[in-house]
Tab-separated table of N, CA and C in Angstrom:
chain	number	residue	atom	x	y	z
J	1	UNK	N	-59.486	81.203	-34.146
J	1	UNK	CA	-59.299	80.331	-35.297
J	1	UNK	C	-59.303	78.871	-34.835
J	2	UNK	N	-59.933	77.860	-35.174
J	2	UNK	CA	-60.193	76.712	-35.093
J	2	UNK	C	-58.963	76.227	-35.552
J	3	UNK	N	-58.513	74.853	-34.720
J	3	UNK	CA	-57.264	74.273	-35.063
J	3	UNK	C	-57.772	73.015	-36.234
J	4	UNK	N	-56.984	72.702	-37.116
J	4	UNK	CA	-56.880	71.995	-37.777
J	4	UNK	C	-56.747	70.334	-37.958
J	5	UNK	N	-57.624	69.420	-37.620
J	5	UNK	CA	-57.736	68.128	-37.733
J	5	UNK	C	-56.143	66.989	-37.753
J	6	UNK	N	-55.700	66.651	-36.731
J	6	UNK	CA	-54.441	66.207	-36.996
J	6	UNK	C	-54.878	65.204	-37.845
J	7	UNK	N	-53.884	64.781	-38.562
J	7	UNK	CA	-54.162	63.546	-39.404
J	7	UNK	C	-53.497	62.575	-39.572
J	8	UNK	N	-53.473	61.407	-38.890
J	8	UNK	CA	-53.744	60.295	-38.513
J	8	UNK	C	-52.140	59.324	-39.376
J	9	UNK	N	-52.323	59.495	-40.872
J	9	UNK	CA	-51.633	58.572	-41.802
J	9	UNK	C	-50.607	60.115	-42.344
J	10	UNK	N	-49.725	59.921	-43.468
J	10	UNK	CA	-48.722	60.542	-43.546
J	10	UNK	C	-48.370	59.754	-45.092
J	11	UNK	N	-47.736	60.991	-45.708
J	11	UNK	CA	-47.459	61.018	-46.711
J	11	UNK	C	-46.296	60.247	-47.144
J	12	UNK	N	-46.300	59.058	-47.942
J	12	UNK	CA	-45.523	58.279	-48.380
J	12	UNK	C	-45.909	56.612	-47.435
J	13	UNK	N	-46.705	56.639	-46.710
J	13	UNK	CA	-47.260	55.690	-45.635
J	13	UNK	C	-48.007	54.866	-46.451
J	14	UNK	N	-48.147	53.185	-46.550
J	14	UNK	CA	-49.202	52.366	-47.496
J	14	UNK	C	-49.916	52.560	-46.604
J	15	UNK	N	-51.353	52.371	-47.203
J	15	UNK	CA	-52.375	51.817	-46.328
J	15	UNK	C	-53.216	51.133	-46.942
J	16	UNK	N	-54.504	50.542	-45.964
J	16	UNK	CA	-55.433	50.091	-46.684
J	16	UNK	C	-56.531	50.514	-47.234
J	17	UNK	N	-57.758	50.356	-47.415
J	17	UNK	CA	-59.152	51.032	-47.413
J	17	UNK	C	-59.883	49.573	-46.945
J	18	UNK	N	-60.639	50.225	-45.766
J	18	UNK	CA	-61.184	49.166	-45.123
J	18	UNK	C	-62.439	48.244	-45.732
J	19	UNK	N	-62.945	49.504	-46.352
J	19	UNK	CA	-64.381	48.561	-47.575
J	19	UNK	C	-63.509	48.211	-48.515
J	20	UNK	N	-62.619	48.586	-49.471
J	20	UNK	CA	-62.443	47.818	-50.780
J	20	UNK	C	-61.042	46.967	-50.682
J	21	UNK	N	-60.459	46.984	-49.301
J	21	UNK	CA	-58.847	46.077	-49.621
J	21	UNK	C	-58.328	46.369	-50.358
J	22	UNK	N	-58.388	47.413	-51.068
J	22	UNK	CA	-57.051	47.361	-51.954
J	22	UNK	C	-55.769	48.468	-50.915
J	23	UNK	N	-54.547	47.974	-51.547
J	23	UNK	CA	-53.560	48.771	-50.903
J	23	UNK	C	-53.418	50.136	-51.482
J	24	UNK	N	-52.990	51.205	-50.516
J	24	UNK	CA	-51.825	52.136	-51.258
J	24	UNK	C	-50.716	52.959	-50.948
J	25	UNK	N	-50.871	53.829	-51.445
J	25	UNK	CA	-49.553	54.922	-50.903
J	25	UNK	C	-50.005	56.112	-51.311
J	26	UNK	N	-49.715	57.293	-49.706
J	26	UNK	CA	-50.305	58.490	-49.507
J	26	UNK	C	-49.584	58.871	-50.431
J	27	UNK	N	-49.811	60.230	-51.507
J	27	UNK	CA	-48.815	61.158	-51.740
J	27	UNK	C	-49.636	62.387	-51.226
J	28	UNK	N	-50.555	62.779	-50.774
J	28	UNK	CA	-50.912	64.557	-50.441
J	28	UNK	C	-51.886	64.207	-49.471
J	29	UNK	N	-52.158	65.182	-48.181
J	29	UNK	CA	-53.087	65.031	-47.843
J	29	UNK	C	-53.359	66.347	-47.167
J	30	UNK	N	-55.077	66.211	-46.939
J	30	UNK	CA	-56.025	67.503	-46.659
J	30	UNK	C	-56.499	67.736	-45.141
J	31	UNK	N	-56.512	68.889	-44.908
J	31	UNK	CA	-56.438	68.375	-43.188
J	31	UNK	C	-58.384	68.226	-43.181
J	32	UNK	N	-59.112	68.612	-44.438
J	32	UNK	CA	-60.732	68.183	-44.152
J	32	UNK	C	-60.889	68.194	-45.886
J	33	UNK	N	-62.311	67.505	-45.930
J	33	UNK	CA	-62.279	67.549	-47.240
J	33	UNK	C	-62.573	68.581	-48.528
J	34	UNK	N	-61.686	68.926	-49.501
J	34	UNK	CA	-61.285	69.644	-50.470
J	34	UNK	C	-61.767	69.397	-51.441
J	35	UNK	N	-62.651	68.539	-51.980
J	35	UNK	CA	-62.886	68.121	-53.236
J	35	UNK	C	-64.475	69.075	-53.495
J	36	UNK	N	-64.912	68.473	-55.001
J	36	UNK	CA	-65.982	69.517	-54.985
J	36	UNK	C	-67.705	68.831	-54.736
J	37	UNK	N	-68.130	69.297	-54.133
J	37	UNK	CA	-69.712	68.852	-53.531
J	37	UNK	C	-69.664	67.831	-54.150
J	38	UNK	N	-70.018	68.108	-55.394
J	38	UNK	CA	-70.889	66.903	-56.720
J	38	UNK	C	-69.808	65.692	-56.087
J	39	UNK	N	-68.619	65.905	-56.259
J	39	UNK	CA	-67.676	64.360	-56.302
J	39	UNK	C	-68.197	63.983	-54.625
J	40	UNK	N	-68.850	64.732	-53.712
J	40	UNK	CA	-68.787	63.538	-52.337
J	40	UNK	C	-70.355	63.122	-52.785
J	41	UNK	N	-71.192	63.992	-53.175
J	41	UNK	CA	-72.867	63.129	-53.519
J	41	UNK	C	-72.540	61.951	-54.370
J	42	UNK	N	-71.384	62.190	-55.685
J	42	UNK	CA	-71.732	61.369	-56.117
J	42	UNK	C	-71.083	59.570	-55.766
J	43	UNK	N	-70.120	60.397	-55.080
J	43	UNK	CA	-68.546	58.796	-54.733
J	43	UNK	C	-68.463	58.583	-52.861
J	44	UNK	N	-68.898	59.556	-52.458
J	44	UNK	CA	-68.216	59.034	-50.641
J	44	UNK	C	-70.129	58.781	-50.710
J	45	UNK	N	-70.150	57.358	-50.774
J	45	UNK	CA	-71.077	56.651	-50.511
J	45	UNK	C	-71.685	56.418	-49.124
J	46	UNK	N	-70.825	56.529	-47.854
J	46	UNK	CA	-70.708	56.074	-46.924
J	46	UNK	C	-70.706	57.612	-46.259
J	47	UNK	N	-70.812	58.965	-47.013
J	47	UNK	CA	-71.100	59.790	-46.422
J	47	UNK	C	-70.292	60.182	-45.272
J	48	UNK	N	-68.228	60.126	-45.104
J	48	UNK	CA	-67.721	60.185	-44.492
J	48	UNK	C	-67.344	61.780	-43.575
J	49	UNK	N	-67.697	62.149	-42.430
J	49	UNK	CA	-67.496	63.350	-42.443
J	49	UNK	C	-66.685	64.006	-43.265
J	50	UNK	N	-66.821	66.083	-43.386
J	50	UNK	CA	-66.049	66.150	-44.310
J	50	UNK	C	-64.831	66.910	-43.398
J	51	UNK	N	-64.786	67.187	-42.131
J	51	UNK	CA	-63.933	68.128	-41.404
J	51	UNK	C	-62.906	67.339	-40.804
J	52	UNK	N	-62.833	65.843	-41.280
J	52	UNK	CA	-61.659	65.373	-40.946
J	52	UNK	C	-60.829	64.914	-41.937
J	53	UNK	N	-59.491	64.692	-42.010
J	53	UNK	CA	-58.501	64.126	-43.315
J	53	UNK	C	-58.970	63.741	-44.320
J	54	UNK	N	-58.601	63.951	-45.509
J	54	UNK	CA	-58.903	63.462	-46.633
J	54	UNK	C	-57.736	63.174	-47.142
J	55	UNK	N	-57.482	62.025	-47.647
J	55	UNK	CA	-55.946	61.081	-48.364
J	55	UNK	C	-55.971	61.276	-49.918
J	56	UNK	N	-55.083	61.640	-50.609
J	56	UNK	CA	-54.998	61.336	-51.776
J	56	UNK	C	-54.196	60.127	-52.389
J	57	UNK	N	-54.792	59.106	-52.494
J	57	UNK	CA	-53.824	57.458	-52.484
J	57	UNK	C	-53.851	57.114	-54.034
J	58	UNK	N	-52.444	56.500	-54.026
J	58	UNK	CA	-52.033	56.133	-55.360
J	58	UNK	C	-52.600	54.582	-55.110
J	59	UNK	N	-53.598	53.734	-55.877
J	59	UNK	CA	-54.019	52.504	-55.562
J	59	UNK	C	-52.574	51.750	-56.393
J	60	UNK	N	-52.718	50.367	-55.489
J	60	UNK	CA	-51.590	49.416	-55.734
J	60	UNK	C	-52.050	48.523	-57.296
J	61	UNK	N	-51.249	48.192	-58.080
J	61	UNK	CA	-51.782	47.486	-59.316
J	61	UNK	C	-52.415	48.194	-60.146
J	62	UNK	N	-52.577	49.321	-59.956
J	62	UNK	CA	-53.830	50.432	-60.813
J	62	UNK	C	-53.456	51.294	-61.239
J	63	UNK	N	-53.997	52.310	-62.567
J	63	UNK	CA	-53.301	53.414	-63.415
J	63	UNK	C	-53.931	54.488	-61.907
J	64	UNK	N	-55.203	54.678	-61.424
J	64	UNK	CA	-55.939	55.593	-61.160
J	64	UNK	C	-55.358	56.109	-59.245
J	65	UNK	N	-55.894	57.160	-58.730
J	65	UNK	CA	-55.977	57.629	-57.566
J	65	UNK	C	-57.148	57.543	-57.250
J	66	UNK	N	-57.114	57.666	-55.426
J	66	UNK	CA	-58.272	58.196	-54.899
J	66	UNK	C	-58.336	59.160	-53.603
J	67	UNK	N	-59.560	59.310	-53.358
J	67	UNK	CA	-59.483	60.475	-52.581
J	67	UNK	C	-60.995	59.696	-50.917
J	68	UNK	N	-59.910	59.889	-50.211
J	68	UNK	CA	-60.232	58.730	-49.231
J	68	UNK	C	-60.304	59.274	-47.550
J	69	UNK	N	-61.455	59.581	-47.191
J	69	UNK	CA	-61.605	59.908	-45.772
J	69	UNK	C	-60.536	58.971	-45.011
J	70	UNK	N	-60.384	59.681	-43.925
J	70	UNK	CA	-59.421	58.682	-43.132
J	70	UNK	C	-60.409	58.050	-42.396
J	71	UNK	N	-61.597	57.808	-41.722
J	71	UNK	CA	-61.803	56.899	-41.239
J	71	UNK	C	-62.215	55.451	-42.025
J	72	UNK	N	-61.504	55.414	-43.390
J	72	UNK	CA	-61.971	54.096	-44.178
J	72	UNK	C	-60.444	53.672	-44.538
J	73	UNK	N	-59.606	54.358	-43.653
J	73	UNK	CA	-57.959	53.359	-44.058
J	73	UNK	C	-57.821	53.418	-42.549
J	74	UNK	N	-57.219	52.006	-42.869
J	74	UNK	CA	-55.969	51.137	-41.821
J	74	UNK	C	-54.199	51.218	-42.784
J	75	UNK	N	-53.617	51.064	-41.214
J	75	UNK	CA	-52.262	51.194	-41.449
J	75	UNK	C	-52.125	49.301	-42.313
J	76	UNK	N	-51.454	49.543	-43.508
J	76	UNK	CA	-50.829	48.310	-44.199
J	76	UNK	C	-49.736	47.728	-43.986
J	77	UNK	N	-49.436	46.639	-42.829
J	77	UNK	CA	-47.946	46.274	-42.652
J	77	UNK	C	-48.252	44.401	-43.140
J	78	UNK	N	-48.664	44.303	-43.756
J	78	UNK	CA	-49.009	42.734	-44.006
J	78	UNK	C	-48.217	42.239	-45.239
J	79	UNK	N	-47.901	43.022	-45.802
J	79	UNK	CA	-46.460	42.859	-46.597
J	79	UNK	C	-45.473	43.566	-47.221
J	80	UNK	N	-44.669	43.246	-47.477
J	80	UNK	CA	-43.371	44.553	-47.884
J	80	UNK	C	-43.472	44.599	-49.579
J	81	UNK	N	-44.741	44.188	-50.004
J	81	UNK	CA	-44.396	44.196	-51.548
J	81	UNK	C	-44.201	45.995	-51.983
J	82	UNK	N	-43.345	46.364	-52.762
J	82	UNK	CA	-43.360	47.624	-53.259
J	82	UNK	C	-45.004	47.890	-54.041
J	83	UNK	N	-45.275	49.198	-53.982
J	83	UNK	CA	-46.600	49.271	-54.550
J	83	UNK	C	-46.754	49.761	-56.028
J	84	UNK	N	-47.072	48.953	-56.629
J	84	UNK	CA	-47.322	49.338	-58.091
J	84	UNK	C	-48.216	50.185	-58.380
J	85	UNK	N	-47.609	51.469	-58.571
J	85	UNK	CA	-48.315	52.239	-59.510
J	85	UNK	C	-47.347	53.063	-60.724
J	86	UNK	N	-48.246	53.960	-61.938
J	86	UNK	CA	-47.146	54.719	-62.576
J	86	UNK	C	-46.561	56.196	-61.634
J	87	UNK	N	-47.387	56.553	-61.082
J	87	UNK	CA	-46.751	57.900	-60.316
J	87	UNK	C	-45.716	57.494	-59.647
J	88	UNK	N	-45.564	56.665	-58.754
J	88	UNK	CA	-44.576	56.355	-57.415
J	88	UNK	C	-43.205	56.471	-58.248
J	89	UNK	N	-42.195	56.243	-59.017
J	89	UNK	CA	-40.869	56.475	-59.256
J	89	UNK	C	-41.149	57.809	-59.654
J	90	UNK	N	-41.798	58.838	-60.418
J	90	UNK	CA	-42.057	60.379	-60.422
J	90	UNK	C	-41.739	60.851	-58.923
J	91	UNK	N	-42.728	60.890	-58.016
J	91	UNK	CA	-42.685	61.284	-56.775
J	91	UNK	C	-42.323	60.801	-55.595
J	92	UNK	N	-41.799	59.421	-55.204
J	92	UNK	CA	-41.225	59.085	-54.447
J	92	UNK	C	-39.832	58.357	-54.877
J	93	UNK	N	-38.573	58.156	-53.871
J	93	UNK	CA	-37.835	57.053	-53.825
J	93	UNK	C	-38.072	56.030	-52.887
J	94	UNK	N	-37.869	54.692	-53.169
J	94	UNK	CA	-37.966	53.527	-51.814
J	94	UNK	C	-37.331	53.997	-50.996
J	95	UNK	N	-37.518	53.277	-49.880
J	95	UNK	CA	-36.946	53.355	-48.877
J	95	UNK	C	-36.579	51.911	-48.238
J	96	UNK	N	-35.827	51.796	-47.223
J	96	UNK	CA	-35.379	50.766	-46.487
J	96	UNK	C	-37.228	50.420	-45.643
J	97	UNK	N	-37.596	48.938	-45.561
J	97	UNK	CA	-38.278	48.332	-45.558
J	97	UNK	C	-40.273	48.618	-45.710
J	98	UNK	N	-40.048	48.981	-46.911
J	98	UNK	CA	-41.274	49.585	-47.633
J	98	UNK	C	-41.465	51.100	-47.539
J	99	UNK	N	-40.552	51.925	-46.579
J	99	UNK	CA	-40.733	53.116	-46.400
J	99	UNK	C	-40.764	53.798	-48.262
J	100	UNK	N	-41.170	54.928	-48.089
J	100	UNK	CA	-41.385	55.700	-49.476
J	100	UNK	C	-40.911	57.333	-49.107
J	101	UNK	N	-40.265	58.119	-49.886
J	101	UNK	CA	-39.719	59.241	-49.458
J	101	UNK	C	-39.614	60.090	-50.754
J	102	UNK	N	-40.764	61.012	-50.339
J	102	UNK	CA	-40.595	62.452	-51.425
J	102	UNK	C	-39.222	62.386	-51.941
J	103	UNK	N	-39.273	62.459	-53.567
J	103	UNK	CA	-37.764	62.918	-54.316
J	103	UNK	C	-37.641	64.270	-53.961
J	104	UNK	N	-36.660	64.452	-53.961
J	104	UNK	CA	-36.186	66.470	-53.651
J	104	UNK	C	-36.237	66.794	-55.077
J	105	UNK	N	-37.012	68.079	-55.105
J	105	UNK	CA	-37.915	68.321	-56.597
J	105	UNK	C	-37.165	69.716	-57.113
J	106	UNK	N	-36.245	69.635	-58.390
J	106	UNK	CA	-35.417	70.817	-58.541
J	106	UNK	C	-36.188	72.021	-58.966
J	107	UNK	N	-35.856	72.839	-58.936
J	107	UNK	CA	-36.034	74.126	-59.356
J	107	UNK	C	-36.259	74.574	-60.376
């Protein structure tokens, strides 16, 4: 059995996307990519392999997600602004200096 792609960034981690600058914050990620054919012909433009990480990022300032090879994010430490989106108080709490931390999800 083939081992599984470590992956790089981590859930609740901002980052960037290196083509579009915008910021975000992980909430799920894939150890290769999961999505369906049509969505990489028609959106991973850049044709990112598919057997390594795939991010599911809440974008900063924005209603929407995306779904983001890891070799097109950098780690985001360039400012401590909290990241605006509507999901993040659903699924995360802050943390002490931008950290973000899964809510414990009842039963």
């Amino acid at each position: 059995m083939a081992e599984l792609p470590k992956a790089r960034f981590s859930i609740g981690q901002v980052v960037r996307h290196k083509m579009f600058g915008y910021r975000g914050l992980i909430f799920d990620v894939d150890p290769f990519f999961s999505n369906a054919p049509e969505w990489y012909e028609t959106m991973a433009q850049t044709r990112p392999p598919k057997d390594i990480p795939w991010y599911h990022v809440m974008v900063d300032g924005a209603d929407h997600v995306t779904y983001v090879a890891e070799r097109n994010l950098i780690e985001s430490d360039d400012t401590d602004d909290p990241i605006d989106h509507p999901l993040v108080p659903e699924i995360f709490q802050a943390g002490n200096r931008g950290a973000y931390h899964l809510r414990a999800r009842a039963n």
